[in-house]
């Protein structure tokens, strides 16, 4: 065998949710927002000629718009190609200890992939029986901590005080709180960045801003950690954000009214949907996200998943220990969720 075969980096990649070519399905499998982005985004006519030029490598206008929105200094904002890019850069930048990083056993399934890719040792303390994080698990030597709040795929959000205790108890580690779903009902830990120098908060335009297709994510922290992130990014690829994404992202940030209106709709639909499926024998932890994590008292989740797919309704199913009898169901429009309820009724 040629020696080079041993020198290829071998990784088990993340499996993204299915993206069916047929758009005529009820797509509740990747937590997209059914309402589409702000109309202001549509009104931006991009200047095609400008596309011959490289974009601003710092995406300064977008960074400034995000900073103003959150009331922080632009030097406290890092943008990337979706929060996946921001998180990957953060793993590379902040998790360089020999001690294991910590994240829950049930969480966003990209974390272990990045850890393996970057050869970061990790441990995955088990969530409790009711899928809560046990803070005692995060009081041991570690090389960093990361978890989503609300957690995915459970939708459960922990309180600011809960997160603060973990940040406070780990002054020698960077703690990354992935707030991909925070706009759907959780309380952000952003105010803590002024109080602790080891906290990084990541966000995305893919869910609450309905722009998954544009790929915009960001991190907010103190200037030192944001500079460290930028140094790594510029050592990898300077021009990560394309011109249209920068422009359209700014327009989305400007339209706060539309943003709040659509989030309100999704929260109302979620509550109604949960109510209806509980009547059918489903249970789910209290969700603060744009999805619910549902299990049925008698019908196996995989069976529901397969049957739904045959009916052009896409859910997300994880064939993993402890969660293999659950379905993650994204919240679509009222009409989509009504069809989904009808389908579940017919099945039950
Ligand atoms: N964090 C969590 C918890 C997620 O579920 C997702 C969506 N797959 C992401 C980050 C990444 O989203 P994006 O790259 O679209 O910003």
mmCIF file of C-alpha atoms and ligand atoms in Angstrom:
data_model
loop_
_atom_site.group_PDB
_atom_site.id
_atom_site.type_symbol
_atom_site.label_atom_id
_atom_site.label_comp_id
_atom_site.label_asym_id
_atom_site.label_seq_id
_atom_site.Cartn_x
_atom_site.Cartn_y
_atom_site.Cartn_z
ATOM 1 C CA UNK A 1 0.000 0.000 0.000
ATOM 2 C CA UNK A 2 1.272 3.456 -0.878
ATOM 3 C CA UNK A 3 2.253 5.484 2.192
ATOM 4 C CA UNK A 4 0.172 8.473 1.098
ATOM 5 C CA UNK A 5 -2.971 6.507 1.828
ATOM 6 C CA UNK A 6 -2.208 6.840 5.540
ATOM 7 C CA UNK A 7 -1.769 10.575 5.167
ATOM 8 C CA UNK A 8 -5.232 11.348 3.902
ATOM 9 C CA UNK A 9 -7.369 13.030 6.538
ATOM 10 C CA UNK A 10 -10.212 10.631 7.176
ATOM 11 C CA UNK A 11 -13.436 12.076 8.470
ATOM 12 C CA UNK A 12 -17.014 10.951 8.860
ATOM 13 C CA UNK A 13 -18.845 13.985 7.486
ATOM 14 C CA UNK A 14 -21.917 15.662 8.913
ATOM 15 C CA UNK A 15 -25.136 14.461 7.281
ATOM 16 C CA UNK A 16 -27.291 17.446 6.375
ATOM 17 C CA UNK A 17 -31.079 17.097 6.179
ATOM 18 C CA UNK A 18 -32.445 16.029 2.818
ATOM 19 C CA UNK A 19 -32.989 18.835 0.281
ATOM 20 C CA UNK A 20 -35.555 17.382 -2.144
ATOM 21 C CA UNK A 21 -35.431 18.724 -5.697
ATOM 22 C CA UNK A 22 -39.219 18.699 -5.837
ATOM 23 C CA UNK A 23 -40.295 21.950 -4.179
ATOM 24 C CA UNK A 24 -43.886 20.783 -4.036
ATOM 25 C CA UNK A 25 -43.477 19.010 -0.692
ATOM 26 C CA UNK A 26 -44.203 20.036 2.893
ATOM 27 C CA UNK A 27 -40.630 20.515 3.988
ATOM 28 C CA UNK A 28 -40.362 20.388 7.765
ATOM 29 C CA UNK A 29 -36.925 18.752 8.001
ATOM 30 C CA UNK A 30 -34.273 21.505 8.135
ATOM 31 C CA UNK A 31 -35.786 24.255 10.294
ATOM 32 C CA UNK A 32 -36.149 26.765 7.489
ATOM 33 C CA UNK A 33 -38.489 29.705 7.900
ATOM 34 C CA UNK A 34 -41.587 29.387 5.673
ATOM 35 C CA UNK A 35 -42.238 33.112 5.331
ATOM 36 C CA UNK A 36 -39.278 34.164 3.226
ATOM 37 C CA UNK A 37 -37.060 37.138 3.928
ATOM 38 C CA UNK A 38 -38.111 40.754 4.338
ATOM 39 C CA UNK A 39 -39.517 42.435 1.210
ATOM 40 C CA UNK A 40 -36.733 44.979 1.602
ATOM 41 C CA UNK A 41 -34.356 42.195 0.612
ATOM 42 C CA UNK A 42 -36.299 41.680 -2.592
ATOM 43 C CA UNK A 43 -36.097 45.384 -3.379
ATOM 44 C CA UNK A 44 -32.315 45.428 -3.477
ATOM 45 C CA UNK A 45 -31.303 45.409 -7.106
ATOM 46 C CA UNK A 46 -27.769 44.222 -7.204
ATOM 47 C CA UNK A 47 -25.430 45.818 -9.658
ATOM 48 C CA UNK A 48 -24.268 42.838 -11.738
ATOM 49 C CA UNK A 49 -21.180 44.719 -12.847
ATOM 50 C CA UNK A 50 -20.013 44.953 -9.234
ATOM 51 C CA UNK A 51 -19.751 41.154 -9.191
ATOM 52 C CA UNK A 52 -16.517 41.341 -11.150
ATOM 53 C CA UNK A 53 -14.918 42.865 -8.046
ATOM 54 C CA UNK A 54 -13.952 40.948 -4.921
ATOM 55 C CA UNK A 55 -16.210 41.683 -1.961
ATOM 56 C CA UNK A 56 -15.040 43.639 1.073
ATOM 57 C CA UNK A 57 -13.099 40.924 2.952
ATOM 58 C CA UNK A 58 -14.199 42.384 6.283
ATOM 59 C CA UNK A 59 -17.856 42.666 5.159
ATOM 60 C CA UNK A 60 -17.691 45.939 7.127
ATOM 61 C CA UNK A 61 -21.125 47.276 6.167
ATOM 62 C CA UNK A 62 -22.830 44.089 7.305
ATOM 63 C CA UNK A 63 -20.674 43.916 10.436
ATOM 64 C CA UNK A 64 -21.650 47.524 11.261
ATOM 65 C CA UNK A 65 -25.358 46.834 10.669
ATOM 66 C CA UNK A 66 -25.224 43.780 12.981
ATOM 67 C CA UNK A 67 -23.225 45.713 15.597
ATOM 68 C CA UNK A 68 -25.739 48.586 15.583
ATOM 69 C CA UNK A 69 -28.621 46.148 15.853
ATOM 70 C CA UNK A 70 -27.127 44.550 18.969
ATOM 71 C CA UNK A 71 -25.674 47.755 20.418
ATOM 72 C CA UNK A 72 -22.063 46.541 20.341
ATOM 73 C CA UNK A 73 -18.863 47.812 18.724
ATOM 74 C CA UNK A 74 -18.221 46.549 15.159
ATOM 75 C CA UNK A 75 -14.930 45.136 16.468
ATOM 76 C CA UNK A 76 -17.045 42.749 18.536
ATOM 77 C CA UNK A 77 -18.688 41.145 15.482
ATOM 78 C CA UNK A 78 -17.345 38.388 13.226
ATOM 79 C CA UNK A 79 -19.341 37.294 10.170
ATOM 80 C CA UNK A 80 -19.096 34.039 8.242
ATOM 81 C CA UNK A 81 -20.763 31.885 5.626
ATOM 82 C CA UNK A 82 -23.578 30.628 7.826
ATOM 83 C CA UNK A 83 -23.036 29.918 11.497
ATOM 84 C CA UNK A 84 -21.552 26.572 10.444
ATOM 85 C CA UNK A 85 -18.595 28.538 9.079
ATOM 86 C CA UNK A 86 -18.482 30.738 12.191
ATOM 87 C CA UNK A 87 -18.573 27.683 14.458
ATOM 88 C CA UNK A 88 -15.939 25.809 12.457
ATOM 89 C CA UNK A 89 -13.649 28.866 12.640
ATOM 90 C CA UNK A 90 -14.366 29.146 16.361
ATOM 91 C CA UNK A 91 -13.441 25.487 16.987
ATOM 92 C CA UNK A 92 -10.195 26.040 15.095
ATOM 93 C CA UNK A 93 -9.426 29.308 16.888
ATOM 94 C CA UNK A 94 -10.423 28.570 20.472
ATOM 95 C CA UNK A 95 -10.186 24.825 21.029
ATOM 96 C CA UNK A 96 -6.455 24.116 20.992
ATOM 97 C CA UNK A 97 -5.937 22.542 24.384
ATOM 98 C CA UNK A 98 -4.957 18.936 25.084
ATOM 99 C CA UNK A 99 -7.899 18.725 27.453
ATOM 100 C CA UNK A 100 -11.209 17.581 25.966
ATOM 101 C CA UNK A 101 -13.831 20.080 24.955
ATOM 102 C CA UNK A 102 -17.308 19.397 26.317
ATOM 103 C CA UNK A 103 -20.708 19.334 24.644
ATOM 104 C CA UNK A 104 -23.866 17.319 25.372
ATOM 105 C CA UNK A 105 -24.372 13.801 23.987
ATOM 106 C CA UNK A 106 -27.585 14.973 22.337
ATOM 107 C CA UNK A 107 -26.912 18.186 20.472
ATOM 108 C CA UNK A 108 -26.106 19.669 17.081
ATOM 109 C CA UNK A 109 -24.505 16.772 15.237
ATOM 110 C CA UNK A 110 -21.850 18.924 13.556
ATOM 111 C CA UNK A 111 -19.861 19.514 16.776
ATOM 112 C CA UNK A 112 -18.270 16.059 16.904
ATOM 113 C CA UNK A 113 -17.518 16.267 13.167
ATOM 114 C CA UNK A 114 -15.548 19.512 13.576
ATOM 115 C CA UNK A 115 -13.818 18.127 16.662
ATOM 116 C CA UNK A 116 -12.737 15.060 14.667
ATOM 117 C CA UNK A 117 -11.749 17.148 11.636
ATOM 118 C CA UNK A 118 -9.555 19.470 13.716
ATOM 119 C CA UNK A 119 -8.378 16.638 15.976
ATOM 120 C CA UNK A 120 -9.777 18.232 19.090
ATOM 121 C CA UNK A 121 -10.347 15.751 21.927
ATOM 122 C CA UNK A 122 -13.912 15.846 23.248
ATOM 123 C CA UNK A 123 -16.275 14.379 25.809
ATOM 124 C CA UNK A 124 -20.047 14.371 25.576
ATOM 125 C CA UNK A 125 -21.716 14.422 29.002
ATOM 126 C CA UNK A 126 -25.177 12.856 28.807
ATOM 127 C CA UNK A 127 -28.252 15.039 29.019
ATOM 128 C CA UNK A 128 -30.592 14.061 31.848
ATOM 129 C CA UNK A 129 -33.547 11.749 31.158
ATOM 130 C CA UNK A 130 -35.708 14.747 30.296
ATOM 131 C CA UNK A 131 -33.005 16.131 27.959
ATOM 132 C CA UNK A 132 -31.678 18.848 30.269
ATOM 133 C CA UNK A 133 -28.025 19.847 30.599
ATOM 134 C CA UNK A 134 -26.648 18.926 34.027
ATOM 135 C CA UNK A 135 -24.409 21.886 34.968
ATOM 136 C CA UNK A 136 -22.335 19.616 37.233
ATOM 137 C CA UNK A 137 -20.995 17.954 34.062
ATOM 138 C CA UNK A 138 -19.373 21.243 33.055
ATOM 139 C CA UNK A 139 -17.385 21.648 36.253
ATOM 140 C CA UNK A 140 -14.375 19.561 35.332
ATOM 141 C CA UNK A 141 -11.106 20.320 33.548
ATOM 142 C CA UNK A 142 -11.824 20.994 29.877
ATOM 143 C CA UNK A 143 -10.411 22.626 26.766
ATOM 144 C CA UNK A 144 -13.615 24.517 25.950
ATOM 145 C CA UNK A 145 -17.398 24.224 26.032
ATOM 146 C CA UNK A 146 -20.001 24.542 23.302
ATOM 147 C CA UNK A 147 -23.741 23.986 23.215
ATOM 148 C CA UNK A 148 -26.762 25.440 21.449
ATOM 149 C CA UNK A 149 -29.292 27.362 23.508
ATOM 150 C CA UNK A 150 -32.064 26.435 22.726
ATOM 151 C CA UNK A 151 -30.515 23.016 22.287
ATOM 152 C CA UNK A 152 -31.015 21.131 19.024
ATOM 153 C CA UNK A 153 -32.788 18.872 18.285
ATOM 154 C CA UNK A 154 -34.681 19.103 21.609
ATOM 155 C CA UNK A 155 -35.695 22.797 21.395
ATOM 156 C CA UNK A 156 -35.150 23.197 25.159
ATOM 157 C CA UNK A 157 -33.752 26.574 26.265
ATOM 158 C CA UNK A 158 -31.814 27.010 29.502
ATOM 159 C CA UNK A 159 -31.977 30.308 31.429
ATOM 160 C CA UNK A 160 -29.414 33.111 31.296
ATOM 161 C CA UNK A 161 -28.489 32.376 34.944
ATOM 162 C CA UNK A 162 -27.894 28.741 34.062
ATOM 163 C CA UNK A 163 -25.510 29.649 31.222
ATOM 164 C CA UNK A 164 -23.843 32.358 33.310
ATOM 165 C CA UNK A 165 -22.915 29.832 36.009
ATOM 166 C CA UNK A 166 -21.182 27.647 33.417
ATOM 167 C CA UNK A 167 -19.310 30.621 31.910
ATOM 168 C CA UNK A 168 -18.314 31.862 35.373
ATOM 169 C CA UNK A 169 -17.157 28.432 36.558
ATOM 170 C CA UNK A 170 -14.876 27.981 33.512
ATOM 171 C CA UNK A 171 -12.699 31.114 33.411
ATOM 172 C CA UNK A 172 -9.865 29.199 31.722
ATOM 173 C CA UNK A 173 -11.993 27.971 28.800
ATOM 174 C CA UNK A 174 -13.812 29.618 25.952
ATOM 175 C CA UNK A 175 -17.540 28.927 26.169
ATOM 176 C CA UNK A 176 -19.425 29.116 22.850
ATOM 177 C CA UNK A 177 -23.196 29.490 23.070
ATOM 178 C CA UNK A 178 -24.792 28.686 19.713
ATOM 179 C CA UNK A 179 -27.925 30.839 19.603
ATOM 180 C CA UNK A 180 -29.132 29.676 16.174
ATOM 181 C CA UNK A 181 -32.715 29.409 17.500
ATOM 182 C CA UNK A 182 -32.771 32.067 20.230
ATOM 183 C CA UNK A 183 -35.242 34.379 18.461
ATOM 184 C CA UNK A 184 -38.081 31.876 18.779
ATOM 185 C CA UNK A 185 -38.623 32.321 22.500
ATOM 186 C CA UNK A 186 -35.393 32.006 24.462
ATOM 187 C CA UNK A 187 -33.546 34.733 26.359
ATOM 188 C CA UNK A 188 -30.189 35.665 24.878
ATOM 189 C CA UNK A 189 -26.965 35.579 26.896
ATOM 190 C CA UNK A 190 -25.486 38.430 24.799
ATOM 191 C CA UNK A 191 -25.461 40.893 27.755
ATOM 192 C CA UNK A 192 -22.964 38.562 29.473
ATOM 193 C CA UNK A 193 -20.221 39.319 26.936
ATOM 194 C CA UNK A 194 -19.461 42.565 28.806
ATOM 195 C CA UNK A 195 -19.087 40.665 32.043
ATOM 196 C CA UNK A 196 -17.013 37.640 30.991
ATOM 197 C CA UNK A 197 -14.032 37.601 28.653
ATOM 198 C CA UNK A 198 -14.417 33.885 27.788
ATOM 199 C CA UNK A 199 -17.853 33.958 26.140
ATOM 200 C CA UNK A 200 -18.632 33.777 22.404
ATOM 201 C CA UNK A 201 -22.234 33.868 21.136
ATOM 202 C CA UNK A 202 -23.041 32.692 17.608
ATOM 203 C CA UNK A 203 -26.121 33.529 15.552
ATOM 204 C CA UNK A 204 -27.501 32.837 12.078
ATOM 205 C CA UNK A 205 -29.662 34.489 9.412
ATOM 206 C CA UNK A 206 -30.845 31.014 8.335
ATOM 207 C CA UNK A 207 -33.766 30.553 10.734
ATOM 208 C CA UNK A 208 -35.414 33.663 12.166
ATOM 209 C CA UNK A 209 -34.321 35.805 9.190
ATOM 210 C CA UNK A 210 -35.399 33.201 6.615
ATOM 211 C CA UNK A 211 -32.181 33.423 4.610
ATOM 212 C CA UNK A 212 -30.709 29.921 4.817
ATOM 213 C CA UNK A 213 -29.911 30.096 1.108
ATOM 214 C CA UNK A 214 -27.678 33.153 1.480
ATOM 215 C CA UNK A 215 -25.434 31.654 4.174
ATOM 216 C CA UNK A 216 -24.888 34.378 6.766
ATOM 217 C CA UNK A 217 -23.844 33.728 10.343
ATOM 218 C CA UNK A 218 -22.028 35.753 12.973
ATOM 219 C CA UNK A 219 -20.340 35.688 16.334
ATOM 220 C CA UNK A 220 -20.411 38.383 19.007
ATOM 221 C CA UNK A 221 -17.805 38.547 21.730
ATOM 222 C CA UNK A 222 -15.118 40.881 23.061
ATOM 223 C CA UNK A 223 -12.642 42.532 20.694
ATOM 224 C CA UNK A 224 -9.767 40.190 21.621
ATOM 225 C CA UNK A 225 -11.648 37.005 20.725
ATOM 226 C CA UNK A 226 -13.122 38.538 17.547
ATOM 227 C CA UNK A 227 -9.649 39.575 16.428
ATOM 228 C CA UNK A 228 -8.414 36.017 17.039
ATOM 229 C CA UNK A 229 -11.268 34.694 14.890
ATOM 230 C CA UNK A 230 -10.496 37.149 12.090
ATOM 231 C CA UNK A 231 -6.810 36.225 12.171
ATOM 232 C CA UNK A 232 -7.706 32.572 11.612
ATOM 233 C CA UNK A 233 -10.259 33.404 8.925
ATOM 234 C CA UNK A 234 -7.750 35.536 7.006
ATOM 235 C CA UNK A 235 -5.282 32.653 7.221
ATOM 236 C CA UNK A 236 -7.784 30.436 5.476
ATOM 237 C CA UNK A 237 -9.854 32.426 2.977
ATOM 238 C CA UNK A 238 -10.119 36.227 2.943
ATOM 239 C CA UNK A 239 -13.228 36.623 0.818
ATOM 240 C CA UNK A 240 -15.727 34.355 2.495
ATOM 241 C CA UNK A 241 -18.866 36.488 2.215
ATOM 242 C CA UNK A 242 -20.027 37.308 -1.280
ATOM 243 C CA UNK A 243 -21.303 40.735 -2.341
ATOM 244 C CA UNK A 244 -25.021 39.851 -2.612
ATOM 245 C CA UNK A 245 -25.005 38.231 0.847
ATOM 246 C CA UNK A 246 -23.467 41.338 2.391
ATOM 247 C CA UNK A 247 -26.042 43.616 0.754
ATOM 248 C CA UNK A 248 -29.076 41.462 1.401
ATOM 249 C CA UNK A 249 -28.041 40.780 4.995
ATOM 250 C CA UNK A 250 -28.001 44.530 5.683
ATOM 251 C CA UNK A 251 -31.526 44.938 4.278
ATOM 252 C CA UNK A 252 -32.801 42.116 6.460
ATOM 253 C CA UNK A 253 -31.351 43.683 9.612
ATOM 254 C CA UNK A 254 -33.064 46.992 8.748
ATOM 255 C CA UNK A 255 -36.549 45.473 8.609
ATOM 256 C CA UNK A 256 -37.149 44.713 12.269
ATOM 257 C CA UNK A 257 -40.925 44.980 11.952
ATOM 258 C CA UNK A 258 -41.150 42.130 9.450
ATOM 259 C CA UNK A 259 -38.653 40.094 11.481
ATOM 260 C CA UNK A 260 -40.772 40.338 14.648
ATOM 261 C CA UNK A 261 -44.013 39.727 12.773
ATOM 262 C CA UNK A 262 -42.868 36.461 11.189
ATOM 263 C CA UNK A 263 -41.304 35.179 14.396
ATOM 264 C CA UNK A 264 -44.588 35.888 16.199
ATOM 265 C CA UNK A 265 -46.440 33.861 13.580
ATOM 266 C CA UNK A 266 -44.075 30.907 13.905
ATOM 267 C CA UNK A 267 -44.362 30.907 17.713
ATOM 268 C CA UNK A 268 -48.184 30.946 17.521
ATOM 269 C CA UNK A 269 -48.208 28.154 14.956
ATOM 270 C CA UNK A 270 -45.815 26.118 17.100
ATOM 271 C CA UNK A 271 -48.039 26.394 20.177
ATOM 272 C CA UNK A 272 -51.142 25.439 18.194
ATOM 273 C CA UNK A 273 -49.348 22.527 16.522
ATOM 274 C CA UNK A 274 -48.106 21.146 19.850
ATOM 275 C CA UNK A 275 -51.618 21.374 21.259
ATOM 276 C CA UNK A 276 -53.039 19.428 18.344
ATOM 277 C CA UNK A 277 -50.442 16.673 18.254
ATOM 278 C CA UNK A 278 -50.655 16.172 22.016
ATOM 279 C CA UNK A 279 -54.297 15.237 21.475
ATOM 280 C CA UNK A 280 -53.039 12.531 19.082
ATOM 281 C CA UNK A 281 -50.757 10.922 21.665
ATOM 282 C CA UNK A 282 -47.523 12.786 20.945
ATOM 283 C CA UNK A 283 -45.397 14.421 23.603
ATOM 284 C CA UNK A 284 -42.521 16.858 23.198
ATOM 285 C CA UNK A 285 -40.298 18.884 25.490
ATOM 286 C CA UNK A 286 -41.253 22.571 25.693
ATOM 287 C CA UNK A 287 -39.760 24.094 22.561
ATOM 288 C CA UNK A 288 -38.242 27.573 22.338
ATOM 289 C CA UNK A 289 -37.200 26.986 18.726
ATOM 290 C CA UNK A 290 -38.832 26.844 15.273
ATOM 291 C CA UNK A 291 -39.202 23.074 15.564
ATOM 292 C CA UNK A 292 -40.599 20.538 17.991
ATOM 293 C CA UNK A 293 -39.068 17.252 19.069
ATOM 294 C CA UNK A 294 -41.947 14.805 19.151
ATOM 295 C CA UNK A 295 -42.407 11.190 20.144
ATOM 296 C CA UNK A 296 -45.561 9.093 19.965
ATOM 297 C CA UNK A 297 -46.748 6.801 22.739
ATOM 298 C CA UNK A 298 -47.204 3.799 20.428
ATOM 299 C CA UNK A 299 -46.111 4.399 16.822
ATOM 300 C CA UNK A 300 -42.321 4.227 16.273
ATOM 301 C CA UNK A 301 -40.820 7.481 14.988
ATOM 302 C CA UNK A 302 -39.103 5.798 12.031
ATOM 303 C CA UNK A 303 -42.440 4.436 10.859
ATOM 304 C CA UNK A 304 -44.038 7.906 10.997
ATOM 305 C CA UNK A 305 -41.007 9.402 9.237
ATOM 306 C CA UNK A 306 -41.203 6.885 6.358
ATOM 307 C CA UNK A 307 -44.958 7.172 5.994
ATOM 308 C CA UNK A 308 -44.797 10.989 6.023
ATOM 309 C CA UNK A 309 -42.164 10.972 3.306
ATOM 310 C CA UNK A 310 -44.402 8.833 1.118
ATOM 311 C CA UNK A 311 -46.995 11.579 1.576
ATOM 312 C CA UNK A 312 -44.502 14.301 0.609
ATOM 313 C CA UNK A 313 -44.091 15.525 4.179
ATOM 314 C CA UNK A 314 -40.460 15.712 5.272
ATOM 315 C CA UNK A 315 -39.469 15.451 8.949
ATOM 316 C CA UNK A 316 -35.988 14.903 10.387
ATOM 317 C CA UNK A 317 -35.198 11.566 11.986
ATOM 318 C CA UNK A 318 -31.946 10.783 13.826
ATOM 319 C CA UNK A 319 -31.052 7.133 14.058
ATOM 320 C CA UNK A 320 -29.031 7.673 17.238
ATOM 321 C CA UNK A 321 -29.151 6.208 20.737
ATOM 322 C CA UNK A 322 -31.735 7.814 23.061
ATOM 323 C CA UNK A 323 -33.412 9.867 20.314
ATOM 324 C CA UNK A 324 -34.280 7.202 17.752
ATOM 325 C CA UNK A 325 -37.938 7.324 18.707
ATOM 326 C CA UNK A 326 -38.255 11.077 18.136
ATOM 327 C CA UNK A 327 -38.982 13.248 15.109
ATOM 328 C CA UNK A 328 -37.798 16.790 14.721
ATOM 329 C CA UNK A 329 -40.590 18.688 13.004
ATOM 330 C CA UNK A 330 -39.894 22.219 11.750
ATOM 331 C CA UNK A 331 -42.692 24.755 12.050
ATOM 332 C CA UNK A 332 -44.008 25.776 8.637
ATOM 333 C CA UNK A 333 -46.993 27.945 7.712
ATOM 334 C CA UNK A 334 -50.380 27.349 9.330
ATOM 335 C CA UNK A 335 -51.541 25.685 6.154
ATOM 336 C CA UNK A 336 -48.549 23.334 6.065
ATOM 337 C CA UNK A 337 -48.987 22.424 9.725
ATOM 338 C CA UNK A 338 -52.711 21.793 9.192
ATOM 339 C CA UNK A 339 -51.846 19.335 6.427
ATOM 340 C CA UNK A 340 -49.269 17.778 8.710
ATOM 341 C CA UNK A 341 -51.846 17.422 11.508
ATOM 342 C CA UNK A 342 -54.322 15.859 9.073
ATOM 343 C CA UNK A 343 -51.671 13.364 8.013
ATOM 344 C CA UNK A 344 -50.776 12.494 11.618
ATOM 345 C CA UNK A 345 -54.480 12.105 12.467
ATOM 346 C CA UNK A 346 -54.960 9.678 9.599
ATOM 347 C CA UNK A 347 -51.937 7.680 10.748
ATOM 348 C CA UNK A 348 -52.930 7.512 14.401
HETATM 349 N N1 LIG B 1 -26.304 25.588 14.988
HETATM 350 C C1 LIG B 1 -27.366 24.799 15.112
HETATM 351 C C2 LIG B 1 -27.766 24.341 16.467
HETATM 352 C C3 LIG B 1 -28.101 24.402 13.977
HETATM 353 O O1 LIG B 1 -29.149 23.585 14.095
HETATM 354 C C4 LIG B 1 -27.696 24.870 12.710
HETATM 355 C C5 LIG B 1 -28.493 24.476 11.471
HETATM 356 N N2 LIG B 1 -28.151 23.266 10.899
HETATM 357 C C6 LIG B 1 -26.559 25.673 12.629
HETATM 358 C C7 LIG B 1 -25.895 26.026 13.778
HETATM 359 C C8 LIG B 1 -25.991 26.147 11.328
HETATM 360 O O2 LIG B 1 -26.839 26.952 10.597
HETATM 361 P P1 LIG B 1 -26.295 27.889 9.434
HETATM 362 O O3 LIG B 1 -24.956 27.387 8.988
HETATM 363 O O4 LIG B 1 -27.332 27.810 8.386
HETATM 364 O O5 LIG B 1 -26.185 29.255 10.051
#
